[in-house]
Amino acid sequence: MTATVSLTARALLLDMDGTLVDSHAVVERIWRRWADRHGLDGDEVMKVVHGRQGYASMALLLPARPMAQNHAENARMLAEETADMDGVVEIPGAGEFLAALRAGAVPHALVTSADVALSTARMAAAGLELPDVRVTAESVGASKPDPEGFLKGAAELGIEPAECVVFEDSGAGIQAGRAAGMRVVGVGPQAGFHGPDAVVRDLSQVRVEVLAGGGVRLHVG
């Protein structure tokens, strides 16, 4: 974990799984069953799937398979995930963090590889309020690590990418944030391996200071 640092921004772009919501248990269940069905090693599969849309993970794991088949199977898996909320809880500090952003009228958006149904269900299961601006799987043509989602989130908030800070846990997400020209706060024990600007164990280690002239100062660590 890095020492405490301060980052100033005009908007925040927030990943969901692993950043705001702990859905690790269900992701493990769903993807290990998928690995078994396809004769793949579950541990190797789990190294790939975090942060990406399912079809993009499948394309990496089964490169010879037609993309149309990946999209079809991904749709079935999203429905399976949406029906399974067992063990889904908030990342420590997420509720207080989101409340501070709302109270300070800090521009922020959810940028997730989940679709509308899954993101709505998981945020509700974790007891978290959805941000008004949301970029979901339906909103983009390319999955993280492509920067499209973060760039779209910044555009919808009306903030330049360089004035945004991304919160992400996965390698694919951190890479996407960096490719978008944004600073990135890594969340969780694995995030530090992927080159974020700062790392925290969870969101209880982030303090939000709303600035009088607009924007926010984040005390991270």
Short mmCIF file of C-alpha atoms in Angstrom, two decimals:
data_model
loop_
_atom_site.label_atom_id
_atom_site.label_comp_id
_atom_site.label_asym_id
_atom_site.label_seq_id
_atom_site.Cartn_x
_atom_site.Cartn_y
_atom_site.Cartn_z
CA MET A 1 0.00 0.00 0.00
CA THR A 2 1.23 3.48 -0.82
CA ALA A 3 1.67 6.29 1.71
CA THR A 4 -1.17 8.79 2.00
CA VAL A 5 -1.38 10.99 -1.09
CA SER A 6 -3.73 13.75 -2.21
CA LEU A 7 -5.30 13.87 -5.66
CA THR A 8 -7.37 16.78 -6.96
CA ALA A 9 -10.06 16.13 -9.55
CA ARG A 10 -13.27 17.52 -10.98
CA ALA A 11 -14.97 14.14 -11.45
CA LEU A 12 -14.65 10.52 -10.33
CA LEU A 13 -15.29 7.41 -12.40
CA LEU A 14 -16.05 4.32 -10.35
CA ASP A 15 -15.79 0.67 -11.27
CA MET A 16 -18.30 -1.60 -9.50
CA ASP A 17 -17.14 -5.18 -8.89
CA GLY A 18 -14.17 -5.27 -6.55
CA THR A 19 -14.28 -1.50 -6.11
CA LEU A 20 -17.72 -0.68 -4.68
CA VAL A 21 -19.21 -4.17 -4.49
CA ASP A 22 -17.61 -7.40 -3.26
CA SER A 23 -19.03 -9.97 -5.70
CA HIS A 24 -15.98 -12.24 -5.59
CA ALA A 25 -17.89 -15.30 -4.36
CA VAL A 26 -20.46 -15.31 -7.15
CA VAL A 27 -17.91 -14.48 -9.86
CA GLU A 28 -15.87 -17.46 -8.70
CA ARG A 29 -18.92 -19.75 -8.75
CA ILE A 30 -20.10 -18.70 -12.20
CA TRP A 31 -16.76 -18.70 -13.95
CA ARG A 32 -15.43 -21.91 -12.39
CA ARG A 33 -18.59 -23.69 -13.56
CA TRP A 34 -17.97 -22.22 -17.02
CA ALA A 35 -14.35 -23.43 -16.92
CA ASP A 36 -15.49 -26.94 -16.01
CA ARG A 37 -17.99 -27.02 -18.89
CA HIS A 38 -15.21 -26.12 -21.34
CA GLY A 39 -12.47 -28.30 -19.86
CA LEU A 40 -10.36 -25.34 -18.75
CA ASP A 41 -8.34 -24.85 -15.58
CA GLY A 42 -10.41 -22.75 -13.18
CA ASP A 43 -7.40 -20.99 -11.66
CA GLU A 44 -6.17 -19.91 -15.09
CA VAL A 45 -9.64 -18.70 -16.05
CA MET A 46 -9.89 -16.58 -12.91
CA LYS A 47 -6.66 -14.80 -13.86
CA VAL A 48 -8.35 -13.48 -17.02
CA VAL A 49 -11.96 -12.66 -16.23
CA HIS A 50 -11.79 -9.80 -13.73
CA GLY A 51 -12.65 -6.37 -15.12
CA ARG A 52 -13.59 -7.49 -18.62
CA GLN A 53 -16.97 -8.13 -20.16
CA GLY A 54 -17.61 -11.86 -20.32
CA TYR A 55 -17.47 -12.13 -24.10
CA ALA A 56 -14.01 -10.51 -24.10
CA SER A 57 -12.74 -12.98 -21.48
CA MET A 58 -14.15 -15.88 -23.52
CA ALA A 59 -12.40 -14.59 -26.64
CA LEU A 60 -9.07 -14.73 -24.81
CA LEU A 61 -9.72 -18.15 -23.29
CA LEU A 62 -11.25 -19.79 -26.41
CA PRO A 63 -9.58 -17.88 -29.26
CA ALA A 64 -10.77 -20.22 -32.00
CA ARG A 65 -14.45 -19.86 -31.11
CA PRO A 66 -16.71 -17.53 -33.15
CA MET A 67 -17.38 -14.22 -31.39
CA ALA A 68 -21.13 -14.63 -31.93
CA GLN A 69 -21.00 -17.70 -29.72
CA ASN A 70 -19.14 -15.73 -27.04
CA HIS A 71 -21.79 -13.01 -27.07
CA ALA A 72 -24.60 -15.57 -26.82
CA GLU A 73 -23.00 -17.41 -23.92
CA ASN A 74 -22.15 -14.14 -22.21
CA ALA A 75 -25.84 -13.16 -22.29
CA ARG A 76 -26.77 -16.43 -20.57
CA MET A 77 -24.05 -15.94 -17.95
CA LEU A 78 -25.18 -12.38 -17.21
CA ALA A 79 -28.67 -13.70 -16.52
CA GLU A 80 -27.18 -16.41 -14.28
CA GLU A 81 -25.15 -13.82 -12.37
CA THR A 82 -28.14 -11.51 -11.98
CA ALA A 83 -30.09 -14.33 -10.34
CA ASP A 84 -27.27 -15.09 -7.86
CA MET A 85 -26.73 -12.46 -5.16
CA ASP A 86 -25.52 -14.86 -2.48
CA GLY A 87 -22.54 -13.27 -0.72
CA VAL A 88 -22.72 -9.92 -2.54
CA VAL A 89 -21.84 -7.13 -0.07
CA GLU A 90 -20.34 -3.66 -0.19
CA ILE A 91 -16.61 -3.08 -0.20
CA PRO A 92 -15.81 -1.52 3.22
CA GLY A 93 -16.32 2.24 3.11
CA ALA A 94 -18.24 2.25 -0.19
CA GLY A 95 -21.51 3.51 1.28
CA GLU A 96 -19.86 6.39 3.13
CA PHE A 97 -17.74 7.23 0.09
CA LEU A 98 -20.77 7.45 -2.22
CA ALA A 99 -22.71 9.45 0.37
CA ALA A 100 -19.87 11.97 0.60
CA LEU A 101 -19.86 12.38 -3.18
CA ARG A 102 -23.62 12.95 -3.25
CA ALA A 103 -23.55 15.35 -0.31
CA GLY A 104 -20.79 17.40 -1.93
CA ALA A 105 -22.40 17.31 -5.38
CA VAL A 106 -19.16 15.83 -6.75
CA PRO A 107 -19.63 14.72 -10.38
CA HIS A 108 -19.24 10.96 -10.52
CA ALA A 109 -20.27 8.01 -12.67
CA LEU A 110 -20.39 4.25 -12.46
CA VAL A 111 -18.34 2.64 -15.26
CA THR A 112 -18.84 -1.12 -15.17
CA SER A 113 -18.50 -4.15 -17.41
CA ALA A 114 -21.82 -5.40 -16.00
CA ASP A 115 -25.05 -4.73 -17.84
CA VAL A 116 -27.94 -2.65 -16.46
CA ALA A 117 -29.73 -5.58 -14.84
CA LEU A 118 -26.64 -6.99 -13.14
CA SER A 119 -25.26 -3.65 -11.96
CA THR A 120 -28.66 -2.63 -10.57
CA ALA A 121 -29.07 -5.95 -8.76
CA ARG A 122 -25.57 -6.02 -7.28
CA MET A 123 -25.64 -2.42 -6.07
CA ALA A 124 -29.00 -3.08 -4.43
CA ALA A 125 -27.78 -6.32 -2.84
CA ALA A 126 -24.82 -4.40 -1.39
CA GLY A 127 -27.12 -1.64 -0.10
CA LEU A 128 -25.52 1.01 -2.31
CA GLU A 129 -27.23 3.83 -4.20
CA LEU A 130 -26.58 3.92 -7.93
CA PRO A 131 -24.92 7.09 -9.27
CA ASP A 132 -27.12 9.12 -11.60
CA VAL A 133 -24.65 8.61 -14.48
CA ARG A 134 -23.94 5.01 -15.39
CA VAL A 135 -21.89 3.50 -18.22
CA THR A 136 -22.74 -0.19 -18.50
CA ALA A 137 -22.04 -3.01 -20.94
CA GLU A 138 -24.86 -1.81 -23.19
CA SER A 139 -23.27 1.64 -23.46
CA VAL A 140 -19.99 0.67 -25.13
CA GLY A 141 -18.71 -1.26 -28.11
CA ALA A 142 -15.44 -2.37 -26.51
CA SER A 143 -14.66 -3.93 -23.14
CA LYS A 144 -12.01 -2.81 -20.67
CA PRO A 145 -9.00 -2.61 -21.07
CA ASP A 146 -10.25 -0.41 -23.91
CA PRO A 147 -10.72 3.14 -22.51
CA GLU A 148 -14.10 3.70 -24.21
CA GLY A 149 -16.17 3.33 -21.05
CA PHE A 150 -14.15 5.81 -19.02
CA LEU A 151 -14.01 8.31 -21.86
CA LYS A 152 -17.77 8.05 -22.26
CA GLY A 153 -18.28 8.56 -18.53
CA ALA A 154 -16.15 11.70 -18.58
CA ALA A 155 -18.02 13.01 -21.63
CA GLU A 156 -21.41 12.41 -20.01
CA LEU A 157 -20.25 14.34 -16.94
CA GLY A 158 -18.83 17.11 -19.13
CA ILE A 159 -15.35 16.83 -17.62
CA GLU A 160 -12.04 16.52 -19.47
CA PRO A 161 -10.35 13.12 -19.01
CA ALA A 162 -7.25 14.65 -17.42
CA GLU A 163 -9.48 16.10 -14.68
CA CYS A 164 -10.95 12.71 -13.76
CA VAL A 165 -9.79 10.11 -11.25
CA VAL A 166 -10.72 6.46 -11.78
CA PHE A 167 -11.28 3.95 -8.96
CA GLU A 168 -10.54 0.40 -10.11
CA ASP A 169 -9.45 -2.98 -8.75
CA SER A 170 -8.56 -5.03 -11.84
CA GLY A 171 -5.63 -4.96 -14.21
CA ALA A 172 -7.93 -4.51 -17.20
CA GLY A 173 -9.73 -1.61 -15.52
CA ILE A 174 -6.56 0.13 -14.38
CA GLN A 175 -5.14 -0.22 -17.89
CA ALA A 176 -8.35 1.29 -19.32
CA GLY A 177 -8.18 4.26 -16.96
CA ARG A 178 -4.56 4.94 -17.81
CA ALA A 179 -5.29 4.62 -21.54
CA ALA A 180 -8.06 7.21 -21.10
CA GLY A 181 -5.49 9.69 -19.80
CA MET A 182 -6.82 9.58 -16.25
CA ARG A 183 -5.23 9.07 -12.87
CA VAL A 184 -6.18 5.83 -11.16
CA VAL A 185 -6.68 4.81 -7.54
CA GLY A 186 -6.28 1.06 -7.20
CA VAL A 187 -8.60 -0.66 -4.73
CA GLY A 188 -7.74 -3.98 -3.11
CA PRO A 189 -4.73 -6.21 -2.58
CA GLN A 190 -4.04 -6.99 -6.25
CA ALA A 191 -4.44 -3.48 -7.65
CA GLY A 192 -0.91 -2.36 -6.83
CA PHE A 193 0.57 -4.81 -9.32
CA HIS A 194 -0.99 -2.90 -12.25
CA GLY A 195 0.55 0.56 -11.93
CA PRO A 196 -2.14 2.82 -10.40
CA ASP A 197 -1.22 6.25 -9.06
CA ALA A 198 -2.21 5.25 -5.52
CA VAL A 199 -3.49 2.11 -3.80
CA VAL A 200 -5.89 1.53 -0.91
CA ARG A 201 -7.05 -1.61 0.83
CA ASP A 202 -10.66 -0.47 0.49
CA LEU A 203 -12.68 2.75 0.33
CA SER A 204 -12.54 3.32 4.07
CA GLN A 205 -9.04 4.64 3.32
CA VAL A 206 -10.31 7.46 1.08
CA ARG A 207 -11.42 10.82 2.50
CA VAL A 208 -13.36 13.25 0.29
CA GLU A 209 -12.72 16.99 0.65
CA VAL A 210 -15.03 19.13 -1.49
CA LEU A 211 -13.26 22.26 -2.75
CA ALA A 212 -14.95 25.67 -2.61
CA GLY A 213 -14.12 26.48 -6.23
CA GLY A 214 -15.47 23.18 -7.52
CA GLY A 215 -13.90 19.78 -7.66
CA VAL A 216 -12.65 17.51 -4.94
CA ARG A 217 -9.46 16.66 -3.14
CA LEU A 218 -9.05 12.98 -2.34
CA HIS A 219 -6.93 11.98 0.63
CA VAL A 220 -5.93 8.45 -0.26
CA GLY A 221 -4.18 5.93 1.95
#
